[in-house]
Tab-separated table of C-alpha atoms in Angstrom:
chain	number	residue	atom	x	y	z
A	283	MET	CA	24.541	4.995	-15.252
A	284	MET	CA	22.875	6.413	-12.134
A	285	SER	CA	24.954	7.701	-9.257
A	286	PRO	CA	24.476	6.107	-5.809
A	287	ASP	CA	22.742	9.257	-4.528
A	288	ALA	CA	20.302	9.478	-7.457
A	289	CYS	CA	17.330	8.460	-5.290
A	290	ALA	CA	17.862	11.207	-2.714
A	291	GLY	CA	14.975	13.177	-4.196
A	292	SER	CA	12.512	10.280	-4.037
A	293	ARG	CA	9.797	10.898	-1.437
A	294	ILE	CA	8.039	7.629	-0.651
A	295	LEU	CA	5.264	6.836	1.827
A	296	VAL	CA	4.990	3.135	2.639
A	297	VAL	CA	1.690	1.988	4.162
A	298	GLY	CA	0.809	-1.549	5.221
A	299	ASP	CA	1.345	-4.459	7.552
A	300	ILE	CA	4.326	-3.695	9.794
A	301	MET	CA	6.206	-6.656	11.245
A	302	LEU	CA	9.309	-7.514	13.217
A	303	ASP	CA	11.384	-10.414	11.895
A	304	ARG	CA	13.285	-12.232	14.628
A	305	TYR	CA	16.033	-14.726	13.848
A	306	TRP	CA	17.444	-17.180	16.379
A	307	PHE	CA	20.618	-18.844	15.139
A	308	GLY	CA	21.989	-21.939	16.835
A	309	GLU	CA	23.826	-25.239	16.697
A	310	VAL	CA	22.041	-28.523	16.062
A	311	SER	CA	23.945	-31.490	17.447
A	312	ARG	CA	21.308	-33.918	18.687
A	313	ILE	CA	17.680	-35.025	18.523
A	314	SER	CA	15.317	-34.404	21.429
A	315	PRO	CA	14.519	-37.420	23.633
A	316	GLU	CA	10.981	-36.009	24.025
A	317	ALA	CA	10.042	-36.054	20.324
A	318	PRO	CA	11.804	-36.717	16.972
A	319	VAL	CA	12.839	-33.082	16.546
A	320	PRO	CA	16.251	-31.373	16.532
A	321	ILE	CA	17.466	-29.505	19.610
A	322	VAL	CA	18.745	-26.035	18.698
A	323	ARG	CA	21.100	-24.390	21.172
A	324	ILE	CA	20.651	-20.662	20.461
A	325	GLU	CA	23.914	-18.757	20.072
A	326	ARG	CA	22.900	-15.533	18.344
A	327	ARG	CA	19.755	-13.438	17.861
A	328	GLU	CA	18.888	-10.820	15.244
A	329	GLU	CA	15.917	-8.497	14.792
A	330	ARG	CA	15.049	-6.983	11.432
A	331	LEU	CA	12.235	-4.843	10.071
A	332	GLY	CA	9.668	-6.989	8.257
A	333	GLY	CA	6.608	-6.624	6.028
A	334	ALA	CA	5.885	-3.005	5.103
A	335	ALA	CA	8.745	-1.928	7.390
A	336	ASN	CA	11.144	-3.985	5.248
A	337	VAL	CA	9.862	-2.188	2.127
A	338	ALA	CA	10.600	1.140	3.842
A	339	ARG	CA	14.037	-0.123	4.898
A	340	ASN	CA	14.861	-1.188	1.330
A	341	ALA	CA	13.826	2.183	-0.092
A	342	ALA	CA	15.837	4.026	2.577
A	343	MET	CA	18.929	1.922	1.823
A	344	LEU	CA	18.709	3.159	-1.771
A	345	GLY	CA	18.825	6.738	-0.478
A	346	ALA	CA	15.149	7.695	-0.758
A	347	GLN	CA	13.325	9.880	1.778
A	348	VAL	CA	10.842	7.465	3.338
A	349	GLY	CA	7.893	7.579	5.709
A	350	LEU	CA	6.191	4.473	7.149
A	351	LEU	CA	2.556	4.388	8.274
A	352	GLY	CA	0.933	1.404	9.943
A	353	VAL	CA	-0.407	-0.257	13.079
A	354	VAL	CA	1.675	-1.888	15.816
A	355	GLY	CA	0.988	-3.004	19.356
A	356	ALA	CA	1.892	-1.115	22.507
A	357	ASP	CA	4.775	-3.478	23.283
A	358	GLU	CA	8.532	-3.971	23.211
A	359	ALA	CA	8.471	-5.257	19.611
A	360	ALA	CA	6.963	-1.904	18.550
A	361	ASP	CA	9.713	-0.117	20.492
A	362	THR	CA	12.322	-2.162	18.602
A	363	ILE	CA	10.721	-1.256	15.257
A	364	ALA	CA	10.628	2.445	16.218
A	365	ARG	CA	14.288	2.372	17.223
A	366	GLN	CA	15.385	0.714	13.967
A	367	LEU	CA	13.336	3.165	11.887
A	368	ASP	CA	14.986	6.072	13.707
A	369	GLU	CA	18.438	4.620	12.985
A	370	LEU	CA	17.569	4.526	9.270
A	371	LYS	CA	16.080	8.066	9.399
A	372	ILE	CA	12.705	6.730	8.235
A	373	GLY	CA	9.790	8.935	9.251
A	374	ARG	CA	7.633	6.781	11.504
A	375	PHE	CA	3.901	7.124	11.839
A	376	LEU	CA	3.114	4.150	14.043
A	377	ASN	CA	-0.438	3.829	15.298
A	378	ARG	CA	-0.100	1.889	18.544
A	379	ASP	CA	-3.073	-0.365	19.292
A	380	PRO	CA	-3.028	-1.566	22.939
A	381	ALA	CA	-5.584	-4.257	22.069
A	382	ILE	CA	-3.161	-6.201	19.850
A	383	SER	CA	0.433	-7.408	19.746
A	384	THR	CA	2.891	-6.273	17.093
A	385	ILE	CA	3.191	-8.878	14.319
A	386	ILE	CA	6.306	-10.980	14.888
A	387	LYS	CA	7.753	-13.701	12.670
A	388	LEU	CA	10.251	-15.753	14.640
A	389	ARG	CA	12.549	-17.966	12.583
A	390	VAL	CA	14.810	-20.588	14.149
A	391	ILE	CA	17.903	-21.237	12.016
A	392	GLY	CA	20.240	-24.195	12.478
A	393	ARG	CA	23.114	-25.096	10.150
A	394	GLN	CA	22.098	-22.242	7.824
A	395	GLN	CA	18.636	-23.773	7.372
A	396	GLN	CA	15.299	-22.550	8.660
A	397	LEU	CA	13.985	-25.218	11.022
A	398	LEU	CA	10.856	-23.486	12.296
A	399	ARG	CA	8.850	-20.281	11.932
A	400	ILE	CA	6.478	-19.046	14.635
A	401	ASP	CA	4.034	-16.207	13.827
A	402	PHE	CA	2.412	-13.871	16.356
A	403	GLU	CA	-0.353	-11.777	14.788
A	404	GLU	CA	-3.736	-10.168	15.478
A	405	ALA	CA	-5.871	-7.885	13.305
A	406	PRO	CA	-5.956	-4.193	14.290
A	407	THR	CA	-9.121	-2.711	15.808
A	408	ASP	CA	-11.544	-0.502	13.816
A	409	ILE	CA	-10.811	2.632	15.864
A	410	VAL	CA	-7.077	2.498	15.169
A	411	LEU	CA	-7.694	1.790	11.459
A	412	ARG	CA	-9.913	4.888	11.213
A	413	ASP	CA	-7.213	6.989	12.871
A	414	LYS	CA	-4.650	5.590	10.427
A	415	LEU	CA	-6.778	6.524	7.401
A	416	THR	CA	-7.131	10.088	8.697
A	417	GLN	CA	-3.371	10.304	9.196
A	418	TYR	CA	-2.766	8.847	5.719
A	419	ASN	CA	-4.823	11.584	4.097
A	420	ALA	CA	-2.923	14.226	6.078
A	421	LEU	CA	0.467	12.792	5.021
A	422	LEU	CA	-0.289	12.346	1.299
A	423	PRO	CA	0.699	15.864	0.148
A	424	GLN	CA	4.248	15.394	1.520
A	425	TYR	CA	5.089	12.382	-0.700
A	426	ASP	CA	5.279	11.621	-4.435
A	427	ILE	CA	5.127	7.815	-4.495
A	428	ILE	CA	2.801	5.730	-2.313
A	429	VAL	CA	3.621	2.055	-1.693
A	430	LEU	CA	0.827	-0.114	-0.285
A	431	SER	CA	2.362	-3.289	1.144
A	432	ASP	CA	-0.443	-5.790	1.718
A	433	TYR	CA	0.346	-8.923	3.702
A	434	ALA	CA	-3.359	-9.611	4.412
A	435	LYS	CA	-2.909	-8.924	8.150
A	436	GLY	CA	-5.669	-6.305	8.367
A	437	SER	CA	-3.841	-2.978	8.044
A	438	LEU	CA	-5.046	-2.267	4.506
A	439	VAL	CA	-8.790	-2.889	4.750
A	440	ASN	CA	-9.242	0.683	3.442
A	441	VAL	CA	-6.918	0.182	0.465
A	442	ALA	CA	-9.503	1.251	-2.158
A	443	ASP	CA	-10.018	4.577	-0.339
A	444	MET	CA	-6.247	5.032	-0.063
A	445	ILE	CA	-5.721	4.532	-3.802
A	446	ALA	CA	-8.578	6.923	-4.636
A	447	SER	CA	-7.198	9.629	-2.322
A	448	ALA	CA	-3.696	9.305	-3.780
A	449	THR	CA	-5.019	9.427	-7.349
A	450	ARG	CA	-6.983	12.609	-6.643
A	451	LEU	CA	-3.744	14.278	-5.566
A	452	GLY	CA	-1.821	12.987	-8.589
A	453	LYS	CA	0.329	10.554	-6.599
A	454	ARG	CA	1.585	7.290	-8.096
A	455	THR	CA	0.525	4.209	-6.143
A	456	LEU	CA	2.452	0.935	-6.171
A	457	VAL	CA	0.757	-2.098	-4.617
A	458	ASP	CA	2.175	-5.440	-3.500
A	459	PRO	CA	-1.126	-7.392	-3.506
A	460	LYS	CA	-2.490	-10.354	-1.556
A	461	GLY	CA	-5.541	-12.605	-1.785
A	462	ASP	CA	-7.710	-13.862	-4.636
A	463	ASP	CA	-9.549	-10.599	-5.361
A	464	PHE	CA	-7.503	-7.746	-6.827
A	465	SER	CA	-10.542	-5.529	-7.521
A	466	ARG	CA	-9.872	-3.457	-4.397
A	467	TYR	CA	-6.589	-2.324	-6.011
A	468	ALA	CA	-8.360	-0.833	-9.060
A	469	GLY	CA	-6.925	2.474	-10.213
A	470	ALA	CA	-3.423	1.927	-8.825
A	471	THR	CA	-0.396	2.855	-10.945
A	472	LEU	CA	1.337	-0.499	-10.603
A	473	LEU	CA	0.603	-3.942	-9.146
A	474	THR	CA	3.495	-6.340	-8.373
A	475	PRO	CA	2.043	-9.851	-7.841
A	476	ASN	CA	4.236	-12.924	-7.810
A	477	LYS	CA	3.427	-15.908	-10.006
A	478	SER	CA	1.392	-17.840	-7.425
A	479	GLU	CA	-0.613	-14.747	-6.392
A	480	PHE	CA	-1.337	-13.957	-10.026
A	481	LYS	CA	-2.403	-17.534	-10.802
A	482	ARG	CA	-4.865	-17.458	-7.893
A	483	VAL	CA	-6.617	-14.485	-9.512
A	484	VAL	CA	-6.552	-15.308	-13.257
A	485	GLY	CA	-6.090	-19.104	-13.296
A	486	SER	CA	-3.316	-21.035	-15.029
A	487	TRP	CA	-1.973	-20.489	-18.553
A	488	ARG	CA	-0.652	-22.825	-21.236
A	489	ASP	CA	1.975	-20.615	-22.828
A	490	GLU	CA	3.493	-17.136	-22.830
A	491	ALA	CA	0.879	-15.772	-25.255
A	492	GLU	CA	-1.991	-16.788	-22.957
A	493	LEU	CA	-0.139	-15.350	-19.953
A	494	THR	CA	0.258	-12.029	-21.774
A	495	THR	CA	-3.437	-11.978	-22.694
A	496	LYS	CA	-4.500	-12.643	-19.093
A	497	ALA	CA	-2.055	-10.081	-17.687
A	498	GLN	CA	-3.167	-7.342	-20.091
A	499	GLN	CA	-6.845	-8.130	-19.515
A	500	LEU	CA	-6.383	-7.840	-15.744
A	501	ARG	CA	-4.389	-4.624	-16.139
A	502	GLN	CA	-7.104	-3.062	-18.292
A	503	THR	CA	-9.951	-4.282	-16.059
A	504	LEU	CA	-8.296	-2.759	-12.985
A	505	ARG	CA	-7.302	0.441	-14.857
A	506	LEU	CA	-3.629	-0.024	-13.971
A	507	GLU	CA	-0.854	1.841	-15.740
A	508	ALA	CA	1.318	-1.255	-15.422
A	509	LEU	CA	1.469	-4.753	-14.001
A	510	LEU	CA	4.824	-6.224	-12.936
A	511	LEU	CA	4.761	-10.010	-12.609
A	512	THR	CA	7.625	-11.434	-10.540
A	513	ARG	CA	8.380	-14.972	-11.722
A	514	SER	CA	11.202	-16.200	-9.430
A	515	GLU	CA	13.708	-18.173	-11.552
A	516	GLU	CA	12.008	-16.909	-14.749
A	517	GLY	CA	12.720	-13.266	-13.923
A	518	MET	CA	10.095	-10.516	-14.202
A	519	THR	CA	7.679	-9.261	-16.861
A	520	LEU	CA	6.308	-5.720	-17.088
A	521	TYR	CA	2.977	-5.263	-18.884
A	522	THR	CA	1.953	-1.762	-20.036
A	523	ASP	CA	-0.148	-0.270	-22.841
A	524	ALA	CA	2.980	0.259	-24.883
A	525	GLU	CA	4.891	-2.996	-24.403
A	526	VAL	CA	5.589	-6.280	-22.700
A	527	LEU	CA	9.099	-6.163	-21.251
A	528	HIS	CA	10.646	-9.378	-19.935
A	529	THR	CA	13.843	-9.288	-17.864
A	530	PRO	CA	15.412	-12.699	-17.111
A	531	ALA	CA	16.559	-13.631	-13.603
A	532	MET	CA	20.157	-12.716	-12.806
A	533	ALA	CA	20.664	-14.587	-9.508
A	534	ARG	CA	23.673	-16.873	-9.564
A	535	GLU	CA	22.686	-18.616	-6.346
A	536	VAL	CA	19.317	-18.421	-4.601
A	537	PHE	CA	19.885	-18.536	-0.862
A	538	ASP	CA	16.658	-17.105	0.586
A	539	VAL	CA	13.646	-15.626	-1.259
A	540	SER	CA	12.009	-14.089	1.853
A	541	GLY	CA	11.619	-10.354	1.395
A	542	ALA	CA	12.536	-10.365	-2.314
A	543	GLY	CA	9.141	-8.894	-3.239
A	544	ASP	CA	9.735	-6.088	-0.723
A	545	THR	CA	13.028	-5.268	-2.422
A	546	VAL	CA	11.449	-5.255	-5.885
A	547	ILE	CA	8.618	-2.840	-5.047
A	548	ALA	CA	10.914	-0.603	-2.965
A	549	THR	CA	13.344	-0.349	-5.881
A	550	MET	CA	10.501	0.417	-8.304
A	551	ALA	CA	9.303	3.197	-5.980
A	552	ALA	CA	12.774	4.683	-5.490
A	553	MET	CA	13.529	4.663	-9.219
A	554	LEU	CA	10.173	6.136	-10.257
A	555	GLY	CA	10.652	8.820	-7.611
A	556	ALA	CA	14.062	9.558	-9.117
A	557	GLY	CA	12.513	10.128	-12.543
A	558	LYS	CA	13.095	6.752	-14.174
A	559	SER	CA	10.492	5.327	-16.553
A	560	LEU	CA	8.576	2.152	-15.663
A	561	PRO	CA	10.732	-0.051	-17.978
A	562	GLU	CA	13.969	1.454	-16.619
A	563	ALA	CA	12.770	0.972	-13.046
A	564	ALA	CA	11.750	-2.642	-13.765
A	565	VAL	CA	15.221	-3.554	-15.057
A	566	LEU	CA	16.828	-2.148	-11.885
A	567	ALA	CA	14.214	-3.805	-9.660
A	568	ASN	CA	14.996	-7.145	-11.291
A	569	LYS	CA	18.692	-6.634	-10.582
A	570	ALA	CA	17.949	-5.705	-6.953
A	571	GLY	CA	15.757	-8.790	-6.486
A	572	SER	CA	18.473	-10.981	-7.979
A	573	ILE	CA	21.012	-9.584	-5.504
A	574	VAL	CA	18.825	-9.916	-2.407
A	575	VAL	CA	17.909	-13.603	-2.899
A	576	GLY	CA	21.611	-14.367	-2.433
A	577	LYS	CA	21.398	-13.115	1.167
A	578	LEU	CA	19.860	-14.697	4.272
A	579	GLY	CA	16.506	-13.438	5.535
A	580	THR	CA	14.807	-10.118	4.919
A	581	ALA	CA	17.849	-8.351	3.466
A	582	THR	CA	18.412	-5.135	1.509
A	583	VAL	CA	20.373	-3.909	-1.498
A	584	THR	CA	22.560	-0.811	-1.307
A	585	SER	CA	22.953	1.830	-4.026
A	586	GLU	CA	26.583	0.750	-4.415
A	587	GLU	CA	25.514	-2.859	-5.116
A	588	LEU	CA	22.831	-1.782	-7.556
A	589	PHE	CA	24.845	0.787	-9.504
A	590	GLY	CA	28.353	-0.541	-8.919
């Protein structure tokens, strides 16, 4: 059994698409006379770190030493993100791009249900991305585990260069992938696609044997040490050279799956940084994911919950 402070020695650099998740909670008591939609009277507002910032938050909540590198706008949402990172003692390396707005996901919640989500997003400019890559290379020596959190918002266009640089320095790279082409993630230590992302890349499968064949073929083609497939209610499966390890889902009640992938990869990073093996880390990541889906919104898991 690990102690709650076991991850204190983990040094993790999270790089990717930084977002701010806004939640507006309210009462729904009538339908609008203007259109057949509910009227939500807002009573409470919350702001939480989202995207790559939520990965950093999850790792920090497990006690790891975390840095976050990414692009934000020169706006009040970026100020809010900076303030929350400071409160969590996460090292912040925010490249502010005055030409864009910080990515915001605004969710309107009524009667404990999400009624609407509004996204504000723009791709970063080339100049800021070049500056970020230079800063990334300067930061690499200070960290052991690199997490690349790709939400396909433009911050990780240089992901192949980032993986190559980390590999040259002997760093382990964990990638939460997006899109239908995983070739740019070649050479990473670990990829953590969910079932739908994986299916988009390799196609469908008839049975577990065919799934294993496709997963191992992809892992070998991309020269990955491991591939961790998150399968929602079916749990997670870790594919390595040595074994195929399946851990069934543990969630008693699924309340909200948003951010569960962030929790899984953050837990993997924290555990690997603390000296755990890939199979050991996968079992704990599965437990963390099972805990977090029982909470509303982009939530986190504490060391006490994970090891208690």
